[in-house]
mmCIF file of C-alpha atoms and ligand atoms in Angstrom:
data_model
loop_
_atom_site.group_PDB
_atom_site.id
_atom_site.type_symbol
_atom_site.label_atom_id
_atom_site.label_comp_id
_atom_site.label_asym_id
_atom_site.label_seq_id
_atom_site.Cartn_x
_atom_site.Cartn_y
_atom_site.Cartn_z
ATOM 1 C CA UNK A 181 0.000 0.000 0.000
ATOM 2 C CA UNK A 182 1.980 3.282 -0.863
ATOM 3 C CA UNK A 183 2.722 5.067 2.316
ATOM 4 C CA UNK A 184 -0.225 8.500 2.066
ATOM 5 C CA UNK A 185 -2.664 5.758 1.832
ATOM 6 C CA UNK A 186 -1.062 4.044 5.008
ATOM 7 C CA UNK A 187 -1.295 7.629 6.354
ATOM 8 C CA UNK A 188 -5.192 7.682 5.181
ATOM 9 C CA UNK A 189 -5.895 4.838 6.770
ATOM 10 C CA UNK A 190 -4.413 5.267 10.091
ATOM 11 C CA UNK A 191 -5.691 9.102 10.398
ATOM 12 C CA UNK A 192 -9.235 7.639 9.703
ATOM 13 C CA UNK A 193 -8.607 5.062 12.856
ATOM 14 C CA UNK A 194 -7.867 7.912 14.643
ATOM 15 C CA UNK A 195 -10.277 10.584 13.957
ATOM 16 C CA UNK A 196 -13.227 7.740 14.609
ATOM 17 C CA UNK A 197 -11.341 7.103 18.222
ATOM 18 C CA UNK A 198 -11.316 11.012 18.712
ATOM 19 C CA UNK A 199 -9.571 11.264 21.995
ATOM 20 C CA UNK A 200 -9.009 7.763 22.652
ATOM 21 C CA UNK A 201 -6.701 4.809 21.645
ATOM 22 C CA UNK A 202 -6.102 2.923 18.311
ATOM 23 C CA UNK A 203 -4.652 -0.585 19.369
ATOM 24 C CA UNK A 204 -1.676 -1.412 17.493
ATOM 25 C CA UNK A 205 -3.579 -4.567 16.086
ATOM 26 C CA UNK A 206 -6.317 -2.862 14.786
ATOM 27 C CA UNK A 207 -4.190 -0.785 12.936
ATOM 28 C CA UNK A 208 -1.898 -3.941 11.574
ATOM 29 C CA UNK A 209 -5.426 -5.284 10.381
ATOM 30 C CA UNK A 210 -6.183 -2.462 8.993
ATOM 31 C CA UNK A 211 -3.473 -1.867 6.787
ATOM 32 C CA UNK A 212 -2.727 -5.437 6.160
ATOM 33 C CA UNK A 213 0.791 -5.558 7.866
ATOM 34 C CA UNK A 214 3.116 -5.921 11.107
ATOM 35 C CA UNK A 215 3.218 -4.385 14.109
ATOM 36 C CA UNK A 216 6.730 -3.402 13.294
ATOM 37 C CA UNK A 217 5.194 -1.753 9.797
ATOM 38 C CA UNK A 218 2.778 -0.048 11.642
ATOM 39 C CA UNK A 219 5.636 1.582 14.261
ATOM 40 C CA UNK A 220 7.393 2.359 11.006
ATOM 41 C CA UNK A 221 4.011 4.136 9.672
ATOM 42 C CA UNK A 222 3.396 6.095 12.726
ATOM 43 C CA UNK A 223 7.449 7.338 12.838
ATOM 44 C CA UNK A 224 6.400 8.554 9.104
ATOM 45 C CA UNK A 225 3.688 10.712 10.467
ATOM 46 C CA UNK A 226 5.445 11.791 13.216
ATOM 47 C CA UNK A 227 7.963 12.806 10.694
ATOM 48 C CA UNK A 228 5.556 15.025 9.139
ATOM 49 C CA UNK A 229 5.109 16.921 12.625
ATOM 50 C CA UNK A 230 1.874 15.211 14.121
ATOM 51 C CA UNK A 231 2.310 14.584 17.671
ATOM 52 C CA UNK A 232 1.641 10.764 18.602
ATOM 53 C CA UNK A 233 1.534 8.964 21.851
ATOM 54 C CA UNK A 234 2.452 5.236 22.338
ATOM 55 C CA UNK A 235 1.136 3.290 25.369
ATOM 56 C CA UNK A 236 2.135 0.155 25.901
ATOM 57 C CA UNK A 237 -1.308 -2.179 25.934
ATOM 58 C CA UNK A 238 -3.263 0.619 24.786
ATOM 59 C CA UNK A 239 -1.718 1.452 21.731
ATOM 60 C CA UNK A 240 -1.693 4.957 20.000
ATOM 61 C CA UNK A 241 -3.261 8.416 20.137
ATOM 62 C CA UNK A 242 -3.076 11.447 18.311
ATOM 63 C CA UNK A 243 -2.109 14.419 19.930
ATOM 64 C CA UNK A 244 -1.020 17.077 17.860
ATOM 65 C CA UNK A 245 -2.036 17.999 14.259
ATOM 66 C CA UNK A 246 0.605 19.770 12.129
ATOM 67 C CA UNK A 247 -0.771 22.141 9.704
ATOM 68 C CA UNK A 248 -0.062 20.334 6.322
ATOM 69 C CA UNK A 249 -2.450 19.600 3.743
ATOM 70 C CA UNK A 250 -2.833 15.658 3.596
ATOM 71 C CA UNK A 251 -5.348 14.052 1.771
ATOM 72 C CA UNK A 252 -6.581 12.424 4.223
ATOM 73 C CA UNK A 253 -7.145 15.629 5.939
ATOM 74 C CA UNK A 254 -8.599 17.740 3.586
ATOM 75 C CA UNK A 255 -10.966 15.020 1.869
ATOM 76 C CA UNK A 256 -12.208 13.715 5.213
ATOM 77 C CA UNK A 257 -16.201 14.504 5.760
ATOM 78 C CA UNK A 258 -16.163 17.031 3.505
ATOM 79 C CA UNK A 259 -19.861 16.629 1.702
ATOM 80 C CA UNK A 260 -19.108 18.351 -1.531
ATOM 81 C CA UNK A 261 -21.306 16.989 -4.615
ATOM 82 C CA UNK A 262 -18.122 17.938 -7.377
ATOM 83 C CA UNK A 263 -15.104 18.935 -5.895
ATOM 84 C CA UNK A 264 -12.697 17.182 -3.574
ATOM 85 C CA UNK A 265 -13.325 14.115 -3.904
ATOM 86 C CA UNK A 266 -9.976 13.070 -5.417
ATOM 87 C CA UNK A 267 -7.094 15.216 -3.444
ATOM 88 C CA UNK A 268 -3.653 14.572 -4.674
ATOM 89 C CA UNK A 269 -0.660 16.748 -2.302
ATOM 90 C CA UNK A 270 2.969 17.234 -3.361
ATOM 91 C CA UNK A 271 5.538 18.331 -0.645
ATOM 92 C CA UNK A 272 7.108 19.953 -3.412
ATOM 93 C CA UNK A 273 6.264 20.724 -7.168
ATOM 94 C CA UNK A 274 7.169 23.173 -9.633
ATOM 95 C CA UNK A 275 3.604 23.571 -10.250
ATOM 96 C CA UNK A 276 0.105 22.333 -9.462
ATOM 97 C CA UNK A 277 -1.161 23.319 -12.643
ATOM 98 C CA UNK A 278 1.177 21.074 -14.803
ATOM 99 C CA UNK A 279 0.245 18.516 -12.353
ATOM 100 C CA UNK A 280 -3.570 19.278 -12.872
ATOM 101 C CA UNK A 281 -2.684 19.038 -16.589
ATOM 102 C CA UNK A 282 -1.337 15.842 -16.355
ATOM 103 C CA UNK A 283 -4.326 14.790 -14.163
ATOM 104 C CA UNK A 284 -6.365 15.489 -16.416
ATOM 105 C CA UNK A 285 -5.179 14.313 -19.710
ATOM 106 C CA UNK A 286 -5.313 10.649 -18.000
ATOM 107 C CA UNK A 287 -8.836 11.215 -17.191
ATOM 108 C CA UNK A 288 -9.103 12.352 -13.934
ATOM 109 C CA UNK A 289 -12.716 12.799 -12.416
ATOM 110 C CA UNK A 290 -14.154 16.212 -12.385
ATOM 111 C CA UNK A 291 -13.118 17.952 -9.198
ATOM 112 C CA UNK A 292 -10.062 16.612 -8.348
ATOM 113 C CA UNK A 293 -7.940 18.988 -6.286
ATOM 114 C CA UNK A 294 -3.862 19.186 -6.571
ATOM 115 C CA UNK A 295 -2.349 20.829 -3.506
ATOM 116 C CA UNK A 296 1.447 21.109 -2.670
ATOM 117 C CA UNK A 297 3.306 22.748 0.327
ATOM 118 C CA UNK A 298 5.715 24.553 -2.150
ATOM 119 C CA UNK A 299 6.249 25.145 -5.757
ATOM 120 C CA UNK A 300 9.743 25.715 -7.525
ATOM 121 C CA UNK A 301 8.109 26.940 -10.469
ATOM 122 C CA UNK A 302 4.591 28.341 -9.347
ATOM 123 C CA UNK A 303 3.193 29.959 -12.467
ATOM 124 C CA UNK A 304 1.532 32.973 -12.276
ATOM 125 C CA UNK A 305 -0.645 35.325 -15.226
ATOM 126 C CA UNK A 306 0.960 36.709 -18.491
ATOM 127 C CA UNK A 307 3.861 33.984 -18.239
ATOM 128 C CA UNK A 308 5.051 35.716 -14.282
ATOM 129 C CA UNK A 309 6.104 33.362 -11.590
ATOM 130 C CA UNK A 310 4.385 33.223 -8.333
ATOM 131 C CA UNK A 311 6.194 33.305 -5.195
ATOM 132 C CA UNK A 312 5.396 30.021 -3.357
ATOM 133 C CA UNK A 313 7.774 29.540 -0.141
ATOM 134 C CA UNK A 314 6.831 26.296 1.870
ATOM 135 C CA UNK A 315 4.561 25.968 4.765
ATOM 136 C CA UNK A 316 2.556 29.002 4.620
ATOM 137 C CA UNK A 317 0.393 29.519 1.995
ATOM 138 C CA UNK A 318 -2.143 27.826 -0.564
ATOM 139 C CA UNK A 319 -1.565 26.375 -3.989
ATOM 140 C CA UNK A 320 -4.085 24.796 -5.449
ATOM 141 C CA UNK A 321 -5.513 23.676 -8.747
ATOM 142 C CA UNK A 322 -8.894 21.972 -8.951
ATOM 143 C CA UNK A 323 -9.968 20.479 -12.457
ATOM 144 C CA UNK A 324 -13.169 20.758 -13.593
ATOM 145 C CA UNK A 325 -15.198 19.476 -16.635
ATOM 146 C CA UNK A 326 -18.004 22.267 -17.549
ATOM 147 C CA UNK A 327 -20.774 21.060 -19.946
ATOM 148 C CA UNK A 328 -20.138 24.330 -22.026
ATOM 149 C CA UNK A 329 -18.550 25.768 -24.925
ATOM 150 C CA UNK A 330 -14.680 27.109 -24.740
ATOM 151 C CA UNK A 331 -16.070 30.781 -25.102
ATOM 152 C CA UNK A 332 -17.477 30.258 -21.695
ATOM 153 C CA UNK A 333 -14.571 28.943 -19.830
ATOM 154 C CA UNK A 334 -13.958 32.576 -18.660
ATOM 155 C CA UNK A 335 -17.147 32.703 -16.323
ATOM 156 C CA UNK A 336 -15.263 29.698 -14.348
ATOM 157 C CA UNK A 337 -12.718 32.334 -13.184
ATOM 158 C CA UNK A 338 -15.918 34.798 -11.817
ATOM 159 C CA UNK A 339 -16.447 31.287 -10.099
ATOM 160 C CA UNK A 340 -13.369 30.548 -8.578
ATOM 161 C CA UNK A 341 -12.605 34.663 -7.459
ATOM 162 C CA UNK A 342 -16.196 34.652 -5.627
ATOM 163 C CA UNK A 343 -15.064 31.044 -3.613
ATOM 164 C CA UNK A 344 -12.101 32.817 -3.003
ATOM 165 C CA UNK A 345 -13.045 36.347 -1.646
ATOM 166 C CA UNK A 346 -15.958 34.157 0.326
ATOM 167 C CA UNK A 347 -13.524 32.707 1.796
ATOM 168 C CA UNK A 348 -11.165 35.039 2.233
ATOM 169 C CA UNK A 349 -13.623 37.271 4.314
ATOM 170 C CA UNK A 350 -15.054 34.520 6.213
ATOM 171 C CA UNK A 351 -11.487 34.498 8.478
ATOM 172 C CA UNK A 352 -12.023 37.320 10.030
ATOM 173 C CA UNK A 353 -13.702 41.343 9.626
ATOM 174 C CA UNK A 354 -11.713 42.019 6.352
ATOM 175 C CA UNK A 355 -11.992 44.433 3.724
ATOM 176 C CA UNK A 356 -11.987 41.890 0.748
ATOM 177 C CA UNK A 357 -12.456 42.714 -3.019
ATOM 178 C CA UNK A 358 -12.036 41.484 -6.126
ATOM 179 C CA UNK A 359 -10.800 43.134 -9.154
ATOM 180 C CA UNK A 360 -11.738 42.540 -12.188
ATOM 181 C CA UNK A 361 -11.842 39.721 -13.218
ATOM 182 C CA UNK A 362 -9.522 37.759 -11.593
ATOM 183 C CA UNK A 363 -7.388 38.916 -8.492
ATOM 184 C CA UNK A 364 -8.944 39.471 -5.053
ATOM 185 C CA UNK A 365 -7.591 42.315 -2.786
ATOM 186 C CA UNK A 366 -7.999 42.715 0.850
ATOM 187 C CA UNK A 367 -7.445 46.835 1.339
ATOM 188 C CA UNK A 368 -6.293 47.130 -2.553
ATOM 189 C CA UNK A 369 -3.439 44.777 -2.128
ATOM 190 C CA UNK A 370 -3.572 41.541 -3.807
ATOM 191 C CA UNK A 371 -3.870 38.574 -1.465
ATOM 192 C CA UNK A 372 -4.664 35.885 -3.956
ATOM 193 C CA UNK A 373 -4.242 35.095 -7.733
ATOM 194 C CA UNK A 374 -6.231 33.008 -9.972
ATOM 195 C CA UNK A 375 -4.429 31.434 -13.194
ATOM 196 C CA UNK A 376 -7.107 29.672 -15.250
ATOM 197 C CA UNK A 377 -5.918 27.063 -17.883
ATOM 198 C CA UNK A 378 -7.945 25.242 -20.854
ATOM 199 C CA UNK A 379 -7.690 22.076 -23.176
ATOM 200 C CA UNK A 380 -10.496 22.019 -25.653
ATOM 201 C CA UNK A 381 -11.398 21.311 -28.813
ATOM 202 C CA UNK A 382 -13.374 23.975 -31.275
ATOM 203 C CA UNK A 383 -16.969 23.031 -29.697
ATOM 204 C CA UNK A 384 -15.887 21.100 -25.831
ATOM 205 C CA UNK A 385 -14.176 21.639 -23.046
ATOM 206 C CA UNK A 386 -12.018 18.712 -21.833
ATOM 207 C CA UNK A 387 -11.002 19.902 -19.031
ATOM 208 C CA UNK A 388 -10.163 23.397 -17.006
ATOM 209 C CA UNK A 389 -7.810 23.758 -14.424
ATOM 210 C CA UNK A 390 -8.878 26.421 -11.901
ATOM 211 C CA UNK A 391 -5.280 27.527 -10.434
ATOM 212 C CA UNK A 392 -5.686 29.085 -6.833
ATOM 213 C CA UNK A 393 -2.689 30.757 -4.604
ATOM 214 C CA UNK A 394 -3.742 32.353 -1.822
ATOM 215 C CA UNK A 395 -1.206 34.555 0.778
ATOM 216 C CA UNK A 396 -2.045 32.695 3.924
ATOM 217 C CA UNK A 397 0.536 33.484 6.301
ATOM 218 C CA UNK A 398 3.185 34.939 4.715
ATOM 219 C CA UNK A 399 5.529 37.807 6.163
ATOM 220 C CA UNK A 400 6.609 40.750 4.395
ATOM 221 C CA UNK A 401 10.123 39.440 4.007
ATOM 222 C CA UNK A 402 9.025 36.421 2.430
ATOM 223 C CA UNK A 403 7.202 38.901 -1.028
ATOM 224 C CA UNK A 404 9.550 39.103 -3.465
ATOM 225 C CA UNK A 405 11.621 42.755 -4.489
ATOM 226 C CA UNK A 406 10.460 43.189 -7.780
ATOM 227 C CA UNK A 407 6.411 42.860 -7.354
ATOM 228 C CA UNK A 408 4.828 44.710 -9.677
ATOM 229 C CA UNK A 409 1.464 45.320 -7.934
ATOM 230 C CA UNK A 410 1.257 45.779 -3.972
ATOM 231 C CA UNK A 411 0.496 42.597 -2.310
ATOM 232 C CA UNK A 412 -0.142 41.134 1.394
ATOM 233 C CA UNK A 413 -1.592 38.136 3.211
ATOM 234 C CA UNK A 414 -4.358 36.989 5.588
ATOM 235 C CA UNK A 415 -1.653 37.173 8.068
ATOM 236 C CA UNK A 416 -0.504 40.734 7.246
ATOM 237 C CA UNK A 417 -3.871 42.042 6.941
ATOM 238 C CA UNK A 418 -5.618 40.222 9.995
ATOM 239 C CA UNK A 419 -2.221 40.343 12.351
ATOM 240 C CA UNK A 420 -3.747 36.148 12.663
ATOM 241 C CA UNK A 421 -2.672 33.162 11.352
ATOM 242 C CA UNK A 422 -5.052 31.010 9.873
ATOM 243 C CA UNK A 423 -5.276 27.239 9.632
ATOM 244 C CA UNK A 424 -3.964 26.482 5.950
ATOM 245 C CA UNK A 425 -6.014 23.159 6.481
ATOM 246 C CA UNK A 426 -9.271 24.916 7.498
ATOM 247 C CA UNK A 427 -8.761 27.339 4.859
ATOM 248 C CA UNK A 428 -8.659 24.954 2.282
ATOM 249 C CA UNK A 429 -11.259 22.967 3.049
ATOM 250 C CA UNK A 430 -13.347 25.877 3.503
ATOM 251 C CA UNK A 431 -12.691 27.011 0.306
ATOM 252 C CA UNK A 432 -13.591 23.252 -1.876
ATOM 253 C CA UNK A 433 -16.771 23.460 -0.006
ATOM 254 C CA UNK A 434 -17.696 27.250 -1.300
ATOM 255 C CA UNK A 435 -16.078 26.250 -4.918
ATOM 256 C CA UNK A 436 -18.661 23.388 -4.848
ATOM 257 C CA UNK A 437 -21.488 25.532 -3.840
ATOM 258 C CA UNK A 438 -21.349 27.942 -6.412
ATOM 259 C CA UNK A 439 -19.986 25.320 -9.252
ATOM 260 C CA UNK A 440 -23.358 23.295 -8.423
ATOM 261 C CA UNK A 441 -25.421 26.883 -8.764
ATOM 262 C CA UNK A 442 -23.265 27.424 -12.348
ATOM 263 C CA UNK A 443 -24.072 23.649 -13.236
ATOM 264 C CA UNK A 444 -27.862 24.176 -12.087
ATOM 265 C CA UNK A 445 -28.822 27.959 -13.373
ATOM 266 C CA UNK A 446 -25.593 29.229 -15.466
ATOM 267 C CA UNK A 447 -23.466 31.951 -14.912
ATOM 268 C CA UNK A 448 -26.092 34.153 -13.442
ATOM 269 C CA UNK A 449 -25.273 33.166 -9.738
ATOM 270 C CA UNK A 450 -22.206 32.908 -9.752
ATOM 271 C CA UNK A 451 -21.720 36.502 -11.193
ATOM 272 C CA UNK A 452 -23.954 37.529 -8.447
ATOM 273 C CA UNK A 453 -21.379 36.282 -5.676
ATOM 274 C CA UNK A 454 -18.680 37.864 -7.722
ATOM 275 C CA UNK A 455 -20.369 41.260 -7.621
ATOM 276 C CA UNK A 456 -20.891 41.209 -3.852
ATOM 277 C CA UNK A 457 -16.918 42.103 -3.777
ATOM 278 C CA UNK A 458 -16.509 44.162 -6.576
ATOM 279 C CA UNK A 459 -16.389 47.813 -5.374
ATOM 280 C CA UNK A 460 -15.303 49.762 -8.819
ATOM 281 C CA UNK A 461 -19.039 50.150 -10.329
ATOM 282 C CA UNK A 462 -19.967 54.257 -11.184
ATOM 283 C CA UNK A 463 -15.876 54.505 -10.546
ATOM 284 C CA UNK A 464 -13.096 55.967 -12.855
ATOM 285 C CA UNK A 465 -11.141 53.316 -14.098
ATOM 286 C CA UNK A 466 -7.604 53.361 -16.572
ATOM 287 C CA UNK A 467 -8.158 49.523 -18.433
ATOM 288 C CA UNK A 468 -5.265 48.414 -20.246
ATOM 289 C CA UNK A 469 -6.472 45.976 -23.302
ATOM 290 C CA UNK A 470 -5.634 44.984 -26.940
ATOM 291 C CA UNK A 471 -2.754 47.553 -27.075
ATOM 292 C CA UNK A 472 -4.593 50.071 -25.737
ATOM 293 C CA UNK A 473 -5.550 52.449 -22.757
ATOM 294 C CA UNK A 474 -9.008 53.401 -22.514
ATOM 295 C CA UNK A 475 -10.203 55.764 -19.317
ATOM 296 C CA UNK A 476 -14.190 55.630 -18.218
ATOM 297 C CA UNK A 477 -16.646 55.145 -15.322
ATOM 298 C CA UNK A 478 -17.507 51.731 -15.074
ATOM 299 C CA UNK A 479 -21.141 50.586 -15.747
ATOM 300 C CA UNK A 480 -21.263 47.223 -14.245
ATOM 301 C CA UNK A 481 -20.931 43.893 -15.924
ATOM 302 C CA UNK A 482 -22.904 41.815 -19.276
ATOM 303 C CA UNK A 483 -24.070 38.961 -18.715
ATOM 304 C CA UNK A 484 -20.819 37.171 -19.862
ATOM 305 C CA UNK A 485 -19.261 38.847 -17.126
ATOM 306 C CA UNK A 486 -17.287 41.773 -19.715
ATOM 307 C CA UNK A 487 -16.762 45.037 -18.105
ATOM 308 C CA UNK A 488 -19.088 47.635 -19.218
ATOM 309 C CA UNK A 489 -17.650 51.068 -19.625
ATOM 310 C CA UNK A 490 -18.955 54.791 -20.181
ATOM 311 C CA UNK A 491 -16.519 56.890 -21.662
ATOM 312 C CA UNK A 492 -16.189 60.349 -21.655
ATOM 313 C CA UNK A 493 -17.288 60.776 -25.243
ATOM 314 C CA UNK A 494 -20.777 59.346 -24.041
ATOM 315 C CA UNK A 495 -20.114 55.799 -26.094
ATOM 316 C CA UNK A 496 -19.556 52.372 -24.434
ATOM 317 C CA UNK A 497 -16.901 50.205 -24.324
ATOM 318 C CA UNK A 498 -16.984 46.484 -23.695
ATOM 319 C CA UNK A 499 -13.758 45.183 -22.373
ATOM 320 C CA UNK A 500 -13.471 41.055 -22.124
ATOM 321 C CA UNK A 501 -9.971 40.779 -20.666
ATOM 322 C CA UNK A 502 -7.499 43.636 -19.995
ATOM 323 C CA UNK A 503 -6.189 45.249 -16.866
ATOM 324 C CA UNK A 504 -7.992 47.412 -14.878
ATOM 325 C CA UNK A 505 -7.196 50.467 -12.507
ATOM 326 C CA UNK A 506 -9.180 52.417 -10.236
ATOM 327 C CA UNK A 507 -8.353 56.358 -11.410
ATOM 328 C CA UNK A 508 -9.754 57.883 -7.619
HETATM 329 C C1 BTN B 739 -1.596 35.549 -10.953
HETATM 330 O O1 BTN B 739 -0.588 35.864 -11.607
HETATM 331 O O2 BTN B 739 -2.251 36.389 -10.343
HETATM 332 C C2 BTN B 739 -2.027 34.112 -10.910
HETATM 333 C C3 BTN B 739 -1.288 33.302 -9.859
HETATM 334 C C4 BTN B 739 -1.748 31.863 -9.756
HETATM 335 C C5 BTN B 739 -0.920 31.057 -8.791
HETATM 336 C C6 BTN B 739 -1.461 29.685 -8.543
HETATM 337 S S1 BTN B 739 -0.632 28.873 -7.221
HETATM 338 C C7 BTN B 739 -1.423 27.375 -7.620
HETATM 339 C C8 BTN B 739 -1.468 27.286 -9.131
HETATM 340 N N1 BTN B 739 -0.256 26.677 -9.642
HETATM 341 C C9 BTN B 739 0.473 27.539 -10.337
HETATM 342 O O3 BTN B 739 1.572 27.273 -10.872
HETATM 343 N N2 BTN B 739 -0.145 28.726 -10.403
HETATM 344 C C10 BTN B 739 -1.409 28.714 -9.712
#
């Protein structure tokens, strides 16, 4: 059995003993080997910092739960419908969305989640890298199979902002919004990025990975230099650390929620939750797009989720992608 599921296994013993004891036997049964494989199992997970007792005639009980993204642990009693249900975690990876990729092309089920504790080549929009030190933040990529047509793929990153912002400003009183379409801000600096990548054919989506990295806990000296945009963390912005476990799973369940409204009654919802953090509508707004740099109040969003602006000549502009900044 390779050695996560071991670690599935044995977690599952102990979360149904809660406080008590998981004999050594029942976990030898369990996993179909000795008791000296099991002490080898439990010196694994002690190895990746959870704090386990040994009594002799009793057996063992957990203690202490590191803050590390297992499976096991992010998968367990989670009642999503669509995503989650497949978790796959990397120590370290250059990036989740190649791994996602991958995934995919050999047919992974819709919803599976790729998580890792650190990237060495974390991708990030318009071909920049995004800074992913170990241990304190989120990456994650979660692929999903849409029933639609590749022109609507984009509506699947209103999706994944609004899960993120949700959850974002469900740690604590935060001043959370997202900008359009894709980053979302707490106090104007960016605290999470979304990276979005297709495989289709002319007519079908095979598959879209939904890239998520989310500042967690991150200190300022751990932000690279050279940012181009100003950036923080939950930690920064809150002064608290948050549970990168709790987090997570917090987040799958409100990407499932609104991916089972988009599945249900289109785009229409899930816009909705987007708009309940966007902040720039009736504002003056600079939007960098197809080579060009238009200035005009924003006038909300279409349907297909393209920003709507007035400009000052009194005509209207309808931007699909671009970058967007707020003039005042
Ligand atoms: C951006 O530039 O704003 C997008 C950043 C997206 C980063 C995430 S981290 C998890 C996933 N894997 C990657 O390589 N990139 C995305």
């Amino acid at each position: 059995m390779p050695v996560q599921d071991a670690h599935t296994t044995i977690l599952g013993l102990f979360r149904v003993a809660g406080d008590g004891y998981v004999s050594g036997a029942q976990i030898s049964r369990a996993l179909g080997v000795s008791r000296t494989a099991v002490w080898k199992k439990i010196e694994g997970l002690r190895l990746l910092g959870y704090g386990i007792e040994a009594v002799p005639s009793k057996g063992y009980r957990l203690q202490d739960t590191p803050d590390v993204l297992l499976p096991a642990e992010v998968a367990s009693d989670l009642g999503t419908k669509h995503i989650g249900r497949e978790v796959v975690y990397f120590a370290e990876t250059d990036s989740t969305n190649l791994r996602a990729h991958e995934l995919g092309k050999a047919g992974a089920a819709e919803g599976t989640v790729v998580l890792a504790n650190s990237q060495t080549a974390g991708k990030g929009r318009l071909g920049r890298q995004w800074c992913s030190p170990a241990g304190v933040n989120l990456y994650a990529s979660v692929l999903v199979r849409p029933p639609v047509a590749p022109r609507y793929a984009s509506q699947l990153t209103f999706l994944s902002a609004a899960a993120v912002a949700r959850t974002v400003a469900g740690t604590g009183k935060l001043p959370v919004t997202v900008k359009w379409p894709n980053d979302v801000l707490i106090g104007g600096r960016k605290v999470a990025g979304l990276l979005n990548e297709l495989d289709a054919e002319t007519e079908r989506i095979h598959y879209l990975v939904l890239g998520i990295g989310v500042n967690l806990n991150m200190t300022a000296d751990q932000f690279p230099n050279d940012l181009r945009y100003p950036a923080t963390s939950v930690l920064l912005a809150s002064g608290h650390r948050v549970s990168r476990l709790d987090f997570t799973r917090c987040l799958l369940r409100n990407l499932d929620s609104l991916y089972g409204l988009y599945l249900a009654r289109g785009f229409g919802p899930v816009l909705e939750a987007w708009q309940e953090y966007f902040d720039l509508t009736g504002r003056t707004v600079e939007v960098d797009y197809q080579d060009r740099r238009v200035t005009g109040v924003v006038a909300g969003l279409d349907g297909d989720g393209a920003l709507l602006l007035k400009l000052a000549d009194g005509t209207r502009e309808r931007v699909l992608a671009g970058d967007v900044r707020p003039l005042e």
